[in-house]
Amino acid sequence: GENVEQHPSTLSVQEGDSAVIKCTYSDSASNYFPWYKQELGKGPQLIIDIRSNVGEKKDQRIAVTLNKTAKHFSLHITETQPEDSAVYFCAASGGGSYIPTFGRGTSLIVHP
Amino acid sequence: DAGITQSPRHKVTETGTPVTLRCHQTENHRYMYWYRQDPGHGLRLIHYSYGVKDTDKGEVSDGYSVSRSKTEDFLLTLESATSSQTSVYFCAIRPGDRGTDTQYFGPGTRLTVL
């Protein structure tokens, strides 16, 4: 089955800095890669996703890049703000299965 | 929360007692999922449903059962709760239109088994 590794587990940045979270996956058949943001006491919320026919996708301050050859994808947050502080999860699915495999999460802390 | 509610939101129970968690959706989506979230483990799939009365096991299904008698409700039952089932439980739906993989999560239920 699919295996998703996510790094780092904790990321601490100053407000205004950029943050990068990286994930690798094992199944070359995976073709859908969502990212979720989870604030304290809430459920994960989809913030951006990318499919394997696209190399990069942006939405305001967040972007996701995908390298199919290396089987890794990354979340980039620019100009971080304290409200970006949360746990971020990556996931991968595809190859006929719509059930995603999740990474273990990254706790992002943005210091004012 | 994509029209998803979970009840109860918090529950404390004792070892050996039965517990049922409810997930309710308002948009008639076909696919529903139950996950548990534990520190260091991320989200792990317990059971899922692909229609009324159609369910299947996930990665960590031991000790759990599910039922789906109506499109809008997906129930997760712990027949005899154990302390290892202390966790936060999330329900998710997948709209499934155009073959999309995207899942949307409910607000979660925090369960403590003493």
PDB file of N, CA and C in Angstrom, chain A residues 30-107:
ATOM      1  N   SER A  30      -0.235   6.896  -7.385  1.00  0.00           N
ATOM      2  CA  SER A  30      -0.942   8.006  -6.727  1.00  0.00           C
ATOM      3  C   SER A  30      -0.982   9.204  -7.651  1.00  0.00           C
ATOM      4  N   ASN A  31      -2.124   9.861  -7.723  1.00  0.00           N
ATOM      5  CA  ASN A  31      -2.261  10.974  -8.658  1.00  0.00           C
ATOM      6  C   ASN A  31      -3.010  12.165  -8.089  1.00  0.00           C
ATOM      7  N   TYR A  32      -3.318  12.130  -6.785  1.00  0.00           N
ATOM      8  CA  TYR A  32      -4.027  13.250  -6.162  1.00  0.00           C
ATOM      9  C   TYR A  32      -3.397  13.525  -4.810  1.00  0.00           C
ATOM     10  N   PHE A  33      -3.061  14.819  -4.568  1.00  0.00           N
ATOM     11  CA  PHE A  33      -2.281  15.173  -3.380  1.00  0.00           C
ATOM     12  C   PHE A  33      -2.896  16.405  -2.711  1.00  0.00           C
ATOM     13  N   PRO A  34      -3.746  16.196  -1.713  1.00  0.00           N
ATOM     14  CA  PRO A  34      -4.337  17.331  -1.005  1.00  0.00           C
ATOM     15  C   PRO A  34      -3.512  17.725   0.220  1.00  0.00           C
ATOM     16  N   TRP A  35      -3.688  18.966   0.639  1.00  0.00           N
ATOM     17  CA  TRP A  35      -3.118  19.462   1.886  1.00  0.00           C
ATOM     18  C   TRP A  35      -4.252  19.989   2.760  1.00  0.00           C
ATOM     19  N   TYR A  36      -4.168  19.632   4.042  1.00  0.00           N
ATOM     20  CA  TYR A  36      -5.184  20.049   5.002  1.00  0.00           C
ATOM     21  C   TYR A  36      -4.544  20.866   6.114  1.00  0.00           C
ATOM     22  N   LYS A  37      -5.307  21.827   6.614  1.00  0.00           N
ATOM     23  CA  LYS A  37      -4.900  22.635   7.767  1.00  0.00           C
ATOM     24  C   LYS A  37      -5.859  22.313   8.906  1.00  0.00           C
ATOM     25  N   GLN A  38      -5.310  22.014  10.062  1.00  0.00           N
ATOM     26  CA  GLN A  38      -6.144  21.702  11.211  1.00  0.00           C
ATOM     27  C   GLN A  38      -5.829  22.639  12.354  1.00  0.00           C
ATOM     28  N   GLU A  39      -6.783  23.476  12.696  1.00  0.00           N
ATOM     29  CA  GLU A  39      -6.638  24.363  13.845  1.00  0.00           C
ATOM     30  C   GLU A  39      -7.073  23.634  15.104  1.00  0.00           C
ATOM     31  N   LEU A  40      -6.630  24.112  16.233  1.00  0.00           N
ATOM     32  CA  LEU A  40      -6.873  23.442  17.498  1.00  0.00           C
ATOM     33  C   LEU A  40      -8.362  23.241  17.742  1.00  0.00           C
ATOM     34  N   GLY A  41      -8.755  22.010  18.014  1.00  0.00           N
ATOM     35  CA  GLY A  41     -10.140  21.709  18.333  1.00  0.00           C
ATOM     36  C   GLY A  41     -11.072  21.623  17.141  1.00  0.00           C
ATOM     37  N   LYS A  42     -10.503  21.641  15.925  1.00  0.00           N
ATOM     38  CA  LYS A  42     -11.340  21.604  14.724  1.00  0.00           C
ATOM     39  C   LYS A  42     -10.948  20.435  13.829  1.00  0.00           C
ATOM     40  N   GLY A  43     -11.772  20.167  12.840  1.00  0.00           N
ATOM     41  CA  GLY A  43     -11.451  19.138  11.869  1.00  0.00           C
ATOM     42  C   GLY A  43     -10.518  19.676  10.800  1.00  0.00           C
ATOM     43  N   PRO A  44      -9.808  18.790  10.099  1.00  0.00           N
ATOM     44  CA  PRO A  44      -8.933  19.227   9.009  1.00  0.00           C
ATOM     45  C   PRO A  44      -9.740  19.915   7.910  1.00  0.00           C
ATOM     46  N   GLN A  45      -9.163  21.006   7.389  1.00  0.00           N
ATOM     47  CA  GLN A  45      -9.804  21.749   6.315  1.00  0.00           C
ATOM     48  C   GLN A  45      -8.895  21.734   5.091  1.00  0.00           C
ATOM     49  N   LEU A  46      -9.457  21.376   3.944  1.00  0.00           N
ATOM     50  CA  LEU A  46      -8.685  21.373   2.704  1.00  0.00           C
ATOM     51  C   LEU A  46      -8.253  22.796   2.365  1.00  0.00           C
ATOM     52  N   ILE A  47      -6.947  22.984   2.117  1.00  0.00           N
ATOM     53  CA  ILE A  47      -6.480  24.323   1.756  1.00  0.00           C
ATOM     54  C   ILE A  47      -5.988  24.399   0.321  1.00  0.00           C
ATOM     55  N   ILE A  48      -5.474  23.332  -0.206  1.00  0.00           N
ATOM     56  CA  ILE A  48      -5.018  23.302  -1.589  1.00  0.00           C
ATOM     57  C   ILE A  48      -4.784  21.848  -1.974  1.00  0.00           C
ATOM     58  N   ASP A  49      -4.901  21.558  -3.256  1.00  0.00           N
ATOM     59  CA  ASP A  49      -4.620  20.210  -3.736  1.00  0.00           C
ATOM     60  C   ASP A  49      -4.002  20.279  -5.118  1.00  0.00           C
ATOM     61  N   ILE A  50      -3.387  19.186  -5.530  1.00  0.00           N
ATOM     62  CA  ILE A  50      -2.745  19.159  -6.836  1.00  0.00           C
ATOM     63  C   ILE A  50      -2.888  17.759  -7.414  1.00  0.00           C
ATOM     64  N   ARG A  51      -3.003  17.696  -8.712  1.00  0.00           N
ATOM     65  CA  ARG A  51      -3.094  16.410  -9.391  1.00  0.00           C
ATOM     66  C   ARG A  51      -1.815  16.157 -10.169  1.00  0.00           C
ATOM     67  N   SER A  52      -1.588  14.933 -10.532  1.00  0.00           N
ATOM     68  CA  SER A  52      -0.277  14.551 -11.064  1.00  0.00           C
ATOM     69  C   SER A  52      -0.003  15.104 -12.454  1.00  0.00           C
ATOM     70  N   ASN A  53      -1.007  15.690 -13.102  1.00  0.00           N
ATOM     71  CA  ASN A  53      -0.756  16.279 -14.416  1.00  0.00           C
ATOM     72  C   ASN A  53      -0.342  17.746 -14.322  1.00  0.00           C
ATOM     73  N   VAL A  54      -0.150  18.204 -13.080  1.00  0.00           N
ATOM     74  CA  VAL A  54       0.236  19.596 -12.831  1.00  0.00           C
ATOM     75  C   VAL A  54       1.482  19.601 -11.955  1.00  0.00           C
ATOM     76  N   GLY A  55       2.434  20.507 -12.229  1.00  0.00           N
ATOM     77  CA  GLY A  55       3.651  20.546 -11.437  1.00  0.00           C
ATOM     78  C   GLY A  55       3.597  21.517 -10.273  1.00  0.00           C
ATOM     79  N   GLU A  56       2.741  22.554 -10.399  1.00  0.00           N
ATOM     80  CA  GLU A  56       2.678  23.564  -9.359  1.00  0.00           C
ATOM     81  C   GLU A  56       1.296  24.208  -9.379  1.00  0.00           C
ATOM     82  N   LYS A  57       0.852  24.594  -8.193  1.00  0.00           N
ATOM     83  CA  LYS A  57      -0.432  25.278  -8.076  1.00  0.00           C
ATOM     84  C   LYS A  57      -0.325  26.315  -6.986  1.00  0.00           C
ATOM     85  N   LYS A  58      -0.873  27.504  -7.230  1.00  0.00           N
ATOM     86  CA  LYS A  58      -0.797  28.586  -6.243  1.00  0.00           C
ATOM     87  C   LYS A  58      -2.174  29.103  -5.900  1.00  0.00           C
ATOM     88  N   ASP A  59      -2.291  29.552  -4.655  1.00  0.00           N
ATOM     89  CA  ASP A  59      -3.511  30.207  -4.211  1.00  0.00           C
ATOM     90  C   ASP A  59      -3.101  31.247  -3.192  1.00  0.00           C
ATOM     91  N   GLN A  60      -2.960  32.456  -3.632  1.00  0.00           N
ATOM     92  CA  GLN A  60      -2.531  33.578  -2.797  1.00  0.00           C
ATOM     93  C   GLN A  60      -1.180  33.262  -2.155  1.00  0.00           C
ATOM     94  N   ARG A  61      -1.136  33.118  -0.833  1.00  0.00           N
ATOM     95  CA  ARG A  61       0.161  32.928  -0.172  1.00  0.00           C
ATOM     96  C   ARG A  61       0.609  31.469  -0.103  1.00  0.00           C
ATOM     97  N   ILE A  62      -0.207  30.561  -0.535  1.00  0.00           N
ATOM     98  CA  ILE A  62       0.168  29.151  -0.463  1.00  0.00           C
ATOM     99  C   ILE A  62       0.367  28.575  -1.860  1.00  0.00           C
ATOM    100  N   ALA A  63       1.269  27.635  -1.950  1.00  0.00           N
ATOM    101  CA  ALA A  63       1.546  26.960  -3.214  1.00  0.00           C
ATOM    102  C   ALA A  63       1.934  25.528  -2.916  1.00  0.00           C
ATOM    103  N   VAL A  64       1.679  24.671  -3.866  1.00  0.00           N
ATOM    104  CA  VAL A  64       2.096  23.276  -3.753  1.00  0.00           C
ATOM    105  C   VAL A  64       2.860  22.912  -5.023  1.00  0.00           C
ATOM    106  N   THR A  65       3.965  22.198  -4.843  1.00  0.00           N
ATOM    107  CA  THR A  65       4.743  21.708  -5.974  1.00  0.00           C
ATOM    108  C   THR A  65       4.780  20.197  -5.930  1.00  0.00           C
ATOM    109  N   LEU A  66       4.865  19.587  -7.092  1.00  0.00           N
ATOM    110  CA  LEU A  66       4.873  18.129  -7.202  1.00  0.00           C
ATOM    111  C   LEU A  66       5.992  17.698  -8.132  1.00  0.00           C
ATOM    112  N   ASN A  67       6.786  16.747  -7.673  1.00  0.00           N
ATOM    113  CA  ASN A  67       7.827  16.139  -8.494  1.00  0.00           C
ATOM    114  C   ASN A  67       7.498  14.651  -8.592  1.00  0.00           C
ATOM    115  N   LYS A  68       6.876  14.254  -9.702  1.00  0.00           N
ATOM    116  CA  LYS A  68       6.447  12.858  -9.857  1.00  0.00           C
ATOM    117  C   LYS A  68       7.613  11.898  -9.952  1.00  0.00           C
ATOM    118  N   THR A  69       8.680  12.350 -10.575  1.00  0.00           N
ATOM    119  CA  THR A  69       9.842  11.472 -10.743  1.00  0.00           C
ATOM    120  C   THR A  69      10.422  11.090  -9.392  1.00  0.00           C
ATOM    121  N   ALA A  70      10.564  12.087  -8.536  1.00  0.00           N
ATOM    122  CA  ALA A  70      11.136  11.849  -7.211  1.00  0.00           C
ATOM    123  C   ALA A  70      10.082  11.408  -6.210  1.00  0.00           C
ATOM    124  N   LYS A  71       8.831  11.474  -6.586  1.00  0.00           N
ATOM    125  CA  LYS A  71       7.705  11.120  -5.715  1.00  0.00           C
ATOM    126  C   LYS A  71       7.723  11.954  -4.442  1.00  0.00           C
ATOM    127  N   HIS A  72       7.792  13.264  -4.624  1.00  0.00           N
ATOM    128  CA  HIS A  72       7.616  14.125  -3.474  1.00  0.00           C
ATOM    129  C   HIS A  72       6.860  15.391  -3.854  1.00  0.00           C
ATOM    130  N   PHE A  73       6.187  15.954  -2.858  1.00  0.00           N
ATOM    131  CA  PHE A  73       5.429  17.176  -3.050  1.00  0.00           C
ATOM    132  C   PHE A  73       5.573  18.039  -1.805  1.00  0.00           C
ATOM    133  N   SER A  74       5.439  19.342  -2.008  1.00  0.00           N
ATOM    134  CA  SER A  74       5.726  20.283  -0.922  1.00  0.00           C
ATOM    135  C   SER A  74       4.666  21.374  -0.848  1.00  0.00           C
ATOM    136  N   LEU A  75       4.465  21.852   0.364  1.00  0.00           N
ATOM    137  CA  LEU A  75       3.583  22.992   0.620  1.00  0.00           C
ATOM    138  C   LEU A  75       4.457  24.186   0.967  1.00  0.00           C
ATOM    139  N   HIS A  76       4.212  25.301   0.305  1.00  0.00           N
ATOM    140  CA  HIS A  76       4.974  26.520   0.543  1.00  0.00           C
ATOM    141  C   HIS A  76       4.003  27.602   1.020  1.00  0.00           C
ATOM    142  N   ILE A  77       4.320  28.201   2.149  1.00  0.00           N
ATOM    143  CA  ILE A  77       3.527  29.324   2.646  1.00  0.00           C
ATOM    144  C   ILE A  77       4.454  30.526   2.725  1.00  0.00           C
ATOM    145  N   THR A  78       4.105  31.584   2.020  1.00  0.00           N
ATOM    146  CA  THR A  78       4.923  32.804   2.053  1.00  0.00           C
ATOM    147  C   THR A  78       4.284  33.827   2.983  1.00  0.00           C
ATOM    148  N   GLU A  79       5.116  34.777   3.428  1.00  0.00           N
ATOM    149  CA  GLU A  79       4.650  35.869   4.297  1.00  0.00           C
ATOM    150  C   GLU A  79       3.766  35.333   5.428  1.00  0.00           C
ATOM    151  N   THR A  80       4.301  34.399   6.187  1.00  0.00           N
ATOM    152  CA  THR A  80       3.509  33.740   7.220  1.00  0.00           C
ATOM    153  C   THR A  80       2.946  34.734   8.237  1.00  0.00           C
ATOM    154  N   GLN A  81       1.768  34.382   8.751  1.00  0.00           N
ATOM    155  CA  GLN A  81       1.078  35.203   9.740  1.00  0.00           C
ATOM    156  C   GLN A  81       0.738  34.322  10.938  1.00  0.00           C
ATOM    157  N   PRO A  82       0.542  34.911  12.113  1.00  0.00           N
ATOM    158  CA  PRO A  82       0.215  34.089  13.295  1.00  0.00           C
ATOM    159  C   PRO A  82      -0.984  33.170  13.068  1.00  0.00           C
ATOM    160  N   GLU A  83      -1.934  33.599  12.274  1.00  0.00           N
ATOM    161  CA  GLU A  83      -3.116  32.754  12.027  1.00  0.00           C
ATOM    162  C   GLU A  83      -2.810  31.546  11.135  1.00  0.00           C
ATOM    163  N   ASP A  84      -1.602  31.483  10.601  1.00  0.00           N
ATOM    164  CA  ASP A  84      -1.188  30.285   9.862  1.00  0.00           C
ATOM    165  C   ASP A  84      -0.768  29.170  10.826  1.00  0.00           C
ATOM    166  N   SER A  85      -0.612  29.490  12.078  1.00  0.00           N
ATOM    167  CA  SER A  85      -0.225  28.480  13.074  1.00  0.00           C
ATOM    168  C   SER A  85      -1.310  27.403  13.150  1.00  0.00           C
ATOM    169  N   ALA A  86      -0.906  26.165  12.927  1.00  0.00           N
ATOM    170  CA  ALA A  86      -1.848  25.041  12.880  1.00  0.00           C
ATOM    171  C   ALA A  86      -1.039  23.779  12.599  1.00  0.00           C
ATOM    172  N   VAL A  87      -1.753  22.655  12.529  1.00  0.00           N
ATOM    173  CA  VAL A  87      -1.133  21.411  12.074  1.00  0.00           C
ATOM    174  C   VAL A  87      -1.531  21.197  10.617  1.00  0.00           C
ATOM    175  N   TYR A  88      -0.549  20.906   9.788  1.00  0.00           N
ATOM    176  CA  TYR A  88      -0.785  20.697   8.365  1.00  0.00           C
ATOM    177  C   TYR A  88      -0.540  19.226   8.020  1.00  0.00           C
ATOM    178  N   PHE A  89      -1.464  18.665   7.247  1.00  0.00           N
ATOM    179  CA  PHE A  89      -1.353  17.271   6.823  1.00  0.00           C
ATOM    180  C   PHE A  89      -1.286  17.197   5.309  1.00  0.00           C
ATOM    181  N   CYS A  90      -0.387  16.362   4.807  1.00  0.00           N
ATOM    182  CA  CYS A  90      -0.408  16.022   3.395  1.00  0.00           C
ATOM    183  C   CYS A  90      -1.067  14.659   3.236  1.00  0.00           C
ATOM    184  N   ALA A  91      -1.478  14.350   2.029  1.00  0.00           N
ATOM    185  CA  ALA A  91      -2.080  13.046   1.749  1.00  0.00           C
ATOM    186  C   ALA A  91      -1.846  12.704   0.288  1.00  0.00           C
ATOM    187  N   ALA A  92      -1.961  11.414  -0.011  1.00  0.00           N
ATOM    188  CA  ALA A  92      -1.818  10.939  -1.382  1.00  0.00           C
ATOM    189  C   ALA A  92      -2.854   9.859  -1.640  1.00  0.00           C
ATOM    190  N   SER A  93      -3.426   9.869  -2.831  1.00  0.00           N
ATOM    191  CA  SER A  93      -4.378   8.821  -3.214  1.00  0.00           C
ATOM    192  C   SER A  93      -4.335   8.647  -4.727  1.00  0.00           C
ATOM    193  N   GLY A  94      -4.949   7.574  -5.196  1.00  0.00           N
ATOM    194  CA  GLY A  94      -5.017   7.343  -6.627  1.00  0.00           C
ATOM    195  C   GLY A  94      -4.818   5.887  -6.959  1.00  0.00           C
ATOM    196  N   GLY A  95      -4.617   5.624  -8.238  1.00  0.00           N
ATOM    197  CA  GLY A  95      -4.433   4.248  -8.672  1.00  0.00           C
ATOM    198  C   GLY A  95      -5.678   3.417  -8.496  1.00  0.00           C
ATOM    199  N   GLY A  96      -6.851   4.064  -8.592  1.00  0.00           N
ATOM    200  CA  GLY A  96      -8.107   3.343  -8.453  1.00  0.00           C
ATOM    201  C   GLY A  96      -8.686   3.366  -7.061  1.00  0.00           C
ATOM    202  N   SER A  97      -7.873   3.805  -6.072  1.00  0.00           N
ATOM    203  CA  SER A  97      -8.385   3.918  -4.708  1.00  0.00           C
ATOM    204  C   SER A  97      -8.599   5.382  -4.388  1.00  0.00           C
ATOM    205  N   TYR A  98      -9.774   5.714  -3.919  1.00  0.00           N
ATOM    206  CA  TYR A  98     -10.054   7.088  -3.527  1.00  0.00           C
ATOM    207  C   TYR A  98      -9.801   7.306  -2.041  1.00  0.00           C
ATOM    208  N   ILE A  99      -9.195   6.338  -1.401  1.00  0.00           N
ATOM    209  CA  ILE A  99      -8.916   6.474   0.019  1.00  0.00           C
ATOM    210  C   ILE A  99      -7.508   7.013   0.196  1.00  0.00           C
ATOM    211  N   PRO A 100      -7.369   8.210   0.769  1.00  0.00           N
ATOM    212  CA  PRO A 100      -6.040   8.804   0.895  1.00  0.00           C
ATOM    213  C   PRO A 100      -5.237   8.184   2.028  1.00  0.00           C
ATOM    214  N   THR A 101      -3.939   8.220   1.861  1.00  0.00           N
ATOM    215  CA  THR A 101      -3.010   7.926   2.948  1.00  0.00           C
ATOM    216  C   THR A 101      -2.448   9.253   3.424  1.00  0.00           C
ATOM    217  N   PHE A 102      -2.520   9.489   4.739  1.00  0.00           N
ATOM    218  CA  PHE A 102      -2.111  10.771   5.288  1.00  0.00           C
ATOM    219  C   PHE A 102      -0.708  10.706   5.858  1.00  0.00           C
ATOM    220  N   GLY A 103      -0.016  11.840   5.778  1.00  0.00           N
ATOM    221  CA  GLY A 103       1.213  12.000   6.534  1.00  0.00           C
ATOM    222  C   GLY A 103       0.875  12.218   7.999  1.00  0.00           C
ATOM    223  N   ARG A 104       1.899  12.243   8.846  1.00  0.00           N
ATOM    224  CA  ARG A 104       1.664  12.332  10.282  1.00  0.00           C
ATOM    225  C   ARG A 104       1.487  13.762  10.778  1.00  0.00           C
ATOM    226  N   GLY A 105       1.627  14.719   9.911  1.00  0.00           N
ATOM    227  CA  GLY A 105       1.333  16.093  10.288  1.00  0.00           C
ATOM    228  C   GLY A 105       2.565  16.910  10.646  1.00  0.00           C
ATOM    229  N   THR A 106       2.466  18.217  10.399  1.00  0.00           N
ATOM    230  CA  THR A 106       3.507  19.182  10.775  1.00  0.00           C
ATOM    231  C   THR A 106       2.853  20.282  11.592  1.00  0.00           C
ATOM    232  N   SER A 107       3.370  20.498  12.773  1.00  0.00           N
ATOM    233  CA  SER A 107       2.874  21.589  13.605  1.00  0.00           C
ATOM    234  C   SER A 107       3.648  22.856  13.247  1.00  0.00           C
TER     235      SER A 107
END
